CSV table of C-alpha atoms in Angstrom, one decimal:
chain,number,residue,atom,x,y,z
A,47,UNK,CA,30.4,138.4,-12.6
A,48,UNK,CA,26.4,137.5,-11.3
A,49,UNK,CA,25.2,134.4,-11.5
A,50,UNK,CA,22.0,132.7,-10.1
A,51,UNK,CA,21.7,128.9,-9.3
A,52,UNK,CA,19.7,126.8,-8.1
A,53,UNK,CA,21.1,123.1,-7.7
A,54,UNK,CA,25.0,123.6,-9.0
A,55,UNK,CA,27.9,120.9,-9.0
A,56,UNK,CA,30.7,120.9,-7.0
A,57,UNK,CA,32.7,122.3,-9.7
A,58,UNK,CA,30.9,125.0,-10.4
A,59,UNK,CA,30.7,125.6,-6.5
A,60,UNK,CA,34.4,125.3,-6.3
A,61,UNK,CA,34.6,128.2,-8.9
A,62,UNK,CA,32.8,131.1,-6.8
A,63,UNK,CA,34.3,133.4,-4.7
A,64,UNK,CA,31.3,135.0,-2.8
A,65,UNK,CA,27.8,133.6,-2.3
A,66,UNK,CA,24.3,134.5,-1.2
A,67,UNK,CA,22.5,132.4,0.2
A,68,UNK,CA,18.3,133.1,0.2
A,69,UNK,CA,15.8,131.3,1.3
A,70,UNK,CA,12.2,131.5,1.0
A,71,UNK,CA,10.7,135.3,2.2
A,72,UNK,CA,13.8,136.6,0.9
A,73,UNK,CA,15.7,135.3,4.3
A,74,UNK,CA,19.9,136.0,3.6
A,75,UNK,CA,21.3,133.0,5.6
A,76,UNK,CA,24.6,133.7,4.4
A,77,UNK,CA,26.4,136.0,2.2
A,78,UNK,CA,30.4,136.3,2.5
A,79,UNK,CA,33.0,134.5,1.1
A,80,UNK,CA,32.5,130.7,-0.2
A,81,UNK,CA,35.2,129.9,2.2
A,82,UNK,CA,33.3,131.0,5.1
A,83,UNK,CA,29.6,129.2,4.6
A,84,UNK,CA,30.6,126.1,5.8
A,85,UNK,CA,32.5,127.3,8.9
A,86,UNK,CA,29.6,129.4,9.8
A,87,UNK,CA,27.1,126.6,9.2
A,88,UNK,CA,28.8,124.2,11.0
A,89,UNK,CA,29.3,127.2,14.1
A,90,UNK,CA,25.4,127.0,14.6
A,91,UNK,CA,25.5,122.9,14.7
A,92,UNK,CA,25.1,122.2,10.4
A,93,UNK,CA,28.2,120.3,9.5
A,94,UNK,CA,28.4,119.2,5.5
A,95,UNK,CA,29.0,115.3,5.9
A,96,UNK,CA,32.2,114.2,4.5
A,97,UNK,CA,32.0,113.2,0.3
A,98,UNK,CA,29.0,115.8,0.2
A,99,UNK,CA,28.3,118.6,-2.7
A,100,UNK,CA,28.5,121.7,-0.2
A,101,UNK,CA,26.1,123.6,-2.7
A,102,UNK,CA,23.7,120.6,-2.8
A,103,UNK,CA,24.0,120.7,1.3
A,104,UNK,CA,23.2,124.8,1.2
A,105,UNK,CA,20.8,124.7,-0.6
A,106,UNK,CA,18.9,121.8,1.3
A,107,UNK,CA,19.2,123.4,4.3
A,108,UNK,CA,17.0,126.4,2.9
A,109,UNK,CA,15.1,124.8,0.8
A,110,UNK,CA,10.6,124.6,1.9
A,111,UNK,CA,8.2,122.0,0.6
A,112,UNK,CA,5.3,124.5,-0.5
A,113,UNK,CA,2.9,121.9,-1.4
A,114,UNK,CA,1.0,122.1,2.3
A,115,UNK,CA,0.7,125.8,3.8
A,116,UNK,CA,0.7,124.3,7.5
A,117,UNK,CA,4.2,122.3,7.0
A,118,UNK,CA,5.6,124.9,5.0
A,119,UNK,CA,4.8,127.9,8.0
A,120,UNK,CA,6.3,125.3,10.5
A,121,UNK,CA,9.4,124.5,8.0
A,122,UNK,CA,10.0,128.4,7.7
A,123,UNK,CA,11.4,128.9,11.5
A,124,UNK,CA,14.8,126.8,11.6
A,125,UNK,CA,14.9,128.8,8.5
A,126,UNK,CA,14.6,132.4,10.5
A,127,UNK,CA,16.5,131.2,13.3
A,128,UNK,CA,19.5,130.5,10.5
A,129,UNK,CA,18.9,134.0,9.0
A,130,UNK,CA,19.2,135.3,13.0
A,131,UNK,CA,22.2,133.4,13.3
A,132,UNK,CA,23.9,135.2,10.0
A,133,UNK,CA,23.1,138.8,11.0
A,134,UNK,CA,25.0,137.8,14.5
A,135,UNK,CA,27.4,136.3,12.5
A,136,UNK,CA,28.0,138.7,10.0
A,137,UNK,CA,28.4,141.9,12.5
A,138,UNK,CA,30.7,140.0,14.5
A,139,UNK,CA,32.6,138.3,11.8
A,140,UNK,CA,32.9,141.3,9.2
A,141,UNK,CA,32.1,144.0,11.1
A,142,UNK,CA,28.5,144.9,9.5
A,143,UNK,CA,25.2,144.6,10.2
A,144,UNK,CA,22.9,145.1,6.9
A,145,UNK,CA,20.0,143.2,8.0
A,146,UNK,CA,17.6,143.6,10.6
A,147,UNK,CA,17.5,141.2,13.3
A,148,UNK,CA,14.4,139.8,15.2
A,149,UNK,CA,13.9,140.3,18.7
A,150,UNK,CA,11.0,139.2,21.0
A,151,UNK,CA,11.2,141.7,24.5
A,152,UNK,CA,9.1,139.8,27.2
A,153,UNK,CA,8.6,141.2,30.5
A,154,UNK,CA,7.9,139.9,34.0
A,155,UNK,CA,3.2,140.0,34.3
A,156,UNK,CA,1.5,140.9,37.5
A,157,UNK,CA,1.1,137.6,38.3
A,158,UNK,CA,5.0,137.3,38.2
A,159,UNK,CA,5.4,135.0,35.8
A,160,UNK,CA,9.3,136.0,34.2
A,161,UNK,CA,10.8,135.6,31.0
A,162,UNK,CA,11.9,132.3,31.2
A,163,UNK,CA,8.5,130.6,32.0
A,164,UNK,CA,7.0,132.6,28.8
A,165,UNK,CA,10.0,131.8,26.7
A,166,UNK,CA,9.4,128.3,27.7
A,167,UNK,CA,5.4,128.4,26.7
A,168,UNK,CA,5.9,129.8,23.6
A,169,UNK,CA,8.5,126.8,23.1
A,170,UNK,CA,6.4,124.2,23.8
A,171,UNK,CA,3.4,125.8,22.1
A,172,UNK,CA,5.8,125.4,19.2
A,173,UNK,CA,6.5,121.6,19.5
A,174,UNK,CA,2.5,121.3,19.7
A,175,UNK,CA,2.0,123.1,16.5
A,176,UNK,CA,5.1,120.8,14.4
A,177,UNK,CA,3.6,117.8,15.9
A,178,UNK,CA,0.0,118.5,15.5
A,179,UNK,CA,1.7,119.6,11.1
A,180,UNK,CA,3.4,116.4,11.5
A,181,UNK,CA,0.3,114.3,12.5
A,182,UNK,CA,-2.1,116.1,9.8
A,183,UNK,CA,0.4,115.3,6.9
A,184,UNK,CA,0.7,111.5,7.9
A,185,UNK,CA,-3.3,111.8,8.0
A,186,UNK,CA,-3.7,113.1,4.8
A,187,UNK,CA,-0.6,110.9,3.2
A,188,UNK,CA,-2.5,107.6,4.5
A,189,UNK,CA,-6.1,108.2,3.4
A,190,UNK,CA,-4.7,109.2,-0.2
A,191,UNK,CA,-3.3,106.0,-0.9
A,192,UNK,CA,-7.0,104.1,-1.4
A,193,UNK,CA,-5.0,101.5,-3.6
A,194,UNK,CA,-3.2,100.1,-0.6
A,195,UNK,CA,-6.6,100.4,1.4
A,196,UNK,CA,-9.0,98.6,-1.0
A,197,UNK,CA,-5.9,95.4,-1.8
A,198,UNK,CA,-5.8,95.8,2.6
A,199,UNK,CA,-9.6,95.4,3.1
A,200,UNK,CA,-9.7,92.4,0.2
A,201,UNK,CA,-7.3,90.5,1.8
A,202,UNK,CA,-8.1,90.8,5.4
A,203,UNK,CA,-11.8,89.2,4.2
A,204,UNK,CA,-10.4,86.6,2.1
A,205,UNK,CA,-7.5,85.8,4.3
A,206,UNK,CA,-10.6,85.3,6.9
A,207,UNK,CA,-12.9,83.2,4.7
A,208,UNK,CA,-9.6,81.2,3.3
A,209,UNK,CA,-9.1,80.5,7.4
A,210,UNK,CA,-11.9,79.3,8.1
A,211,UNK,CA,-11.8,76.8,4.9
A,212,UNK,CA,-8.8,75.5,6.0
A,213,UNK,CA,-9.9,73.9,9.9
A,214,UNK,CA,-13.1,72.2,8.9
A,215,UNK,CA,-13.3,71.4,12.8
A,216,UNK,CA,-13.2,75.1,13.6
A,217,UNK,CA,-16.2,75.5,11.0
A,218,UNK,CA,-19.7,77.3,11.8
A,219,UNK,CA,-22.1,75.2,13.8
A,220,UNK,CA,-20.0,72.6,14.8
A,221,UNK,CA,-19.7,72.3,18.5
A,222,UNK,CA,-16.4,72.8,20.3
A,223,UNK,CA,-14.4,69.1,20.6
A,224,UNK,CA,-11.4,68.1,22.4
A,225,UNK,CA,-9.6,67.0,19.1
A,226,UNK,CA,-10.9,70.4,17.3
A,227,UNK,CA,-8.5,72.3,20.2
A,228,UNK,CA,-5.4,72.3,18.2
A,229,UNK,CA,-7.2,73.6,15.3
A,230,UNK,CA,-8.9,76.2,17.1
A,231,UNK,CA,-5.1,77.6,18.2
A,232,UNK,CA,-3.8,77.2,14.6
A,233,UNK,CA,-6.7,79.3,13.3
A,234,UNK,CA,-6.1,82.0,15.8
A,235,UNK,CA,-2.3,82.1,15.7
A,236,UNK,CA,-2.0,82.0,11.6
A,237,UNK,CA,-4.7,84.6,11.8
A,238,UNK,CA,-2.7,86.7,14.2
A,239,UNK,CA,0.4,86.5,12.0
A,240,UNK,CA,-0.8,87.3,9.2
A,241,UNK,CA,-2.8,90.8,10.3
A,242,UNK,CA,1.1,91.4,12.0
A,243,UNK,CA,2.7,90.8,8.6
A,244,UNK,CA,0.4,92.8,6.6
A,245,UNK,CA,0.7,96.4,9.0
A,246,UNK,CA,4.5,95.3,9.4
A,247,UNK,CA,4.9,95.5,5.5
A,248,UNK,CA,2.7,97.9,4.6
A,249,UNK,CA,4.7,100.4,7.9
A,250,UNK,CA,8.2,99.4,6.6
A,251,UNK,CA,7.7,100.1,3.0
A,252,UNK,CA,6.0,103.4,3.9
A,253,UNK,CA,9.5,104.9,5.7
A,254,UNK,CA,11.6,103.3,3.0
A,255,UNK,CA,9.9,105.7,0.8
A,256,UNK,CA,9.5,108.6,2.7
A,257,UNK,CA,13.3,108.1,4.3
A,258,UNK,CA,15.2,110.9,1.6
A,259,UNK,CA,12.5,113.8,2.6
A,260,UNK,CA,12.4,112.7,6.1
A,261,UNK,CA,16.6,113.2,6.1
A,262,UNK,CA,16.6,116.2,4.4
A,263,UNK,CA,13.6,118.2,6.8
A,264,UNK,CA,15.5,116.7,9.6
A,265,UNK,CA,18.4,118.3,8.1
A,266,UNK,CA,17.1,121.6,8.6
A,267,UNK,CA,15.7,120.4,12.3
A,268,UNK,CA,12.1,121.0,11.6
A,269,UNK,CA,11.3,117.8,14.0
A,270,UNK,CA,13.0,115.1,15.3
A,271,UNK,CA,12.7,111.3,14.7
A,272,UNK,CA,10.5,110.2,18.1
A,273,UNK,CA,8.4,113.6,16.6
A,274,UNK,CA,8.2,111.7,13.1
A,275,UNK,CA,7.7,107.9,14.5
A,276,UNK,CA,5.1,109.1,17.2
A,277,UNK,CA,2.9,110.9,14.3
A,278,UNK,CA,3.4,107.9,12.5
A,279,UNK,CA,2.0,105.4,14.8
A,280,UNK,CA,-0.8,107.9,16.3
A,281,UNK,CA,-2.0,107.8,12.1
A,282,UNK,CA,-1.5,104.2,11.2
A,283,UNK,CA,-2.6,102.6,14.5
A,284,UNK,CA,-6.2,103.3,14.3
A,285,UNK,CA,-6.2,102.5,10.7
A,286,UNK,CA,-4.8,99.2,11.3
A,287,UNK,CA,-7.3,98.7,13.9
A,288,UNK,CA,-10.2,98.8,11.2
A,289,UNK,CA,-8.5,96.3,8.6
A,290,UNK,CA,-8.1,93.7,12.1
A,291,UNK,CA,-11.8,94.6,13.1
A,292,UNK,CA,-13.0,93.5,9.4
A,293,UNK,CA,-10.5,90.1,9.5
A,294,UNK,CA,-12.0,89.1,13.2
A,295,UNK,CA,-15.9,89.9,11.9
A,296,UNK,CA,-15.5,88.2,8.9
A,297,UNK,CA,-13.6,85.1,10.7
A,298,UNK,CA,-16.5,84.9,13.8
A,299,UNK,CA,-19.1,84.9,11.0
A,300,UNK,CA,-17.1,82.1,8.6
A,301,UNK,CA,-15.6,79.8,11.5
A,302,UNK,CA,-17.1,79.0,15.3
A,303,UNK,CA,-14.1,80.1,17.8
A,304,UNK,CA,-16.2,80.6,21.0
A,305,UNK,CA,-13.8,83.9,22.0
A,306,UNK,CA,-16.0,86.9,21.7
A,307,UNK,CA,-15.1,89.6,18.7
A,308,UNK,CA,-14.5,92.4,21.1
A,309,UNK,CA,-11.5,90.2,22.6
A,310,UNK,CA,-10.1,88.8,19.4
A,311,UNK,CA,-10.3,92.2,18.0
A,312,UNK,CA,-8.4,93.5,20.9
A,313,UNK,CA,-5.5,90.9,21.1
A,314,UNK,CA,-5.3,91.0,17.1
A,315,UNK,CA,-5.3,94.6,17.4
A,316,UNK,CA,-2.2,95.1,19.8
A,317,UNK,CA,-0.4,92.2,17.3
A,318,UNK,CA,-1.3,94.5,14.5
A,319,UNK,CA,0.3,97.8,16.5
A,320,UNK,CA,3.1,95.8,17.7
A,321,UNK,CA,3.9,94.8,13.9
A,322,UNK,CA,3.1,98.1,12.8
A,323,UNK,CA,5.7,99.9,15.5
A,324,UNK,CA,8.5,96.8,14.4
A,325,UNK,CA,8.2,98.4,10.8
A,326,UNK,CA,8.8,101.8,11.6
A,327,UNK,CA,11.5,101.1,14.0
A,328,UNK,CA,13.3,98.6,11.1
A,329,UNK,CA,12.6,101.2,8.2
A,330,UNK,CA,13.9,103.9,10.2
A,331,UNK,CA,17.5,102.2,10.5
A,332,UNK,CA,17.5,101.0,7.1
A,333,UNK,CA,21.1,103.1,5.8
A,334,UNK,CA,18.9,104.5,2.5
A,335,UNK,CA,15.6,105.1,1.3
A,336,UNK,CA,15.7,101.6,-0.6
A,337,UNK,CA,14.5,98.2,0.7
């Protein structure tokens, strides 16, 4: 018998004989006996994890996100170089060879260049082109969530006005005093905490929820983590620039700290990307997608 599936259990996995595996483009990355996917799988560096549905594993390796066109291009080669791998596979292992393989013939310029220095452009235009995907969907990820903007911009004002309340020596048009001193270092350093506590939250709650795709793209070795954490912090660092630039402007124009804005800005600012790079580091070695 035929039968088509698309997420099966283990038992009903454990019941084939022979599978098929397909992939988006119509891409065979296996077809053979069920006895024989994982051991080819794990012969081009894809090893099931132990306690793990191997449909469930198959299936994820294949398996494209076609909501955006750019990630799903740049999801689609690990996916070709699999089906590559099979047709090797398949005429060594089983003595046929069904399906047309790829090949890329490169030959030595005038300018003598070889194949290994194009081979080797062509590779790192690649890596240019996943992290310039990975960058635009962290981009387009951050702006969409106006919700976390809007509460972010609210409190970094209040938190600012609420500040400068608090130290009535610190307060607009009074001059600077020797006793006001301490006051002037508690405004600055509860300030500076809490901007680092607010991009350090918002950073670590953001990879918590993003953990289970992240794993199962990584899965398929579209990118690699420093890929994913640098495109993070390139997208959230200017953003958490702006909400600190807004807490310092409001708290110059609310309290008289004689620093200048450009230099609180900027020491507030590297709090905030410190704070922001702490979160994704933690969230990144939390063990599941769940705080």
């Amino acid at each position: 018998g035929l039968v088509v599936i698309h997420q099966p259990r283990s038992s009903v996995w454990h019941g084939l004989d022979y599978v098929m595996l397909l992939a988006s483009g119509g891409l065979v990355c296996f077809c053979g006996p069920k006895d024989e996917a994982l051991n080819f799988f794990a012969s081009v560096g894809y090893v099931c994890p132990p306690a793990t549905n191997p449909a469930e594993f198959l299936v994820d390796l294949v398996s494209v996100d076609s909501e955006d066109e750019e990630t799903e291009k740049e999801a689609l080669e690990p996916i070709r170089s699999l089906a590559r791998n099979f047709a090797v596979y398949q005429k060594n292992t089983f003595g046929t060879h069904t399906y047309k393989r790829e090949y890329t013939i490169q030959r030595s310029n005038g300018n003598g260049a070889n194949q290994r220095s194009i081979l080797g452009n062509k590779r790192l235009g690649y890596i240019v082109r996943r992290f310039a995907a990975l960058v635009r969907r962290s981009w387009r990820q951050s702006i969409r969530n106006w919700t976390i903007h809007a509460f972010r911009a609210a409190a970094s004002i209040g938190n600012a006005v609420l500040l400068a309340q608090i130290f009535p020596t610190v307060q607009k048009g009074r001059p600077p005093r020797a006793n006001s001193v301490a006051d002037r270092v508690a405004l600055l350093s509860f300030g500076a905490i809490n901007m680092c506590f607010m991009a350090f939250m918002k950073t670590i709650t953001l990879i918590a929820d993003e953990k289970p795709v992240v794993q199962r793209e990584q899965a398929r070795r579209q990118y690699s983590s420093l890929e994913y954490l640098a495109a993070k912090v390139l997208v959230e660092v200017p953003i958490d620039t702006v909400f600190t630039g807004i807490f310092t402007a409001v708290l110059k124009l609310r309290s008289g700290v004689s620093i200048t804005w450009s230099r609180v800005t900027l020491v507030f600012g590297l709090l905030t990307t410190a704070g922001s790079t702490l979160g994704l580091m933690l969230g990144s070695w939390l063990p599941t997608g769940k705080l």
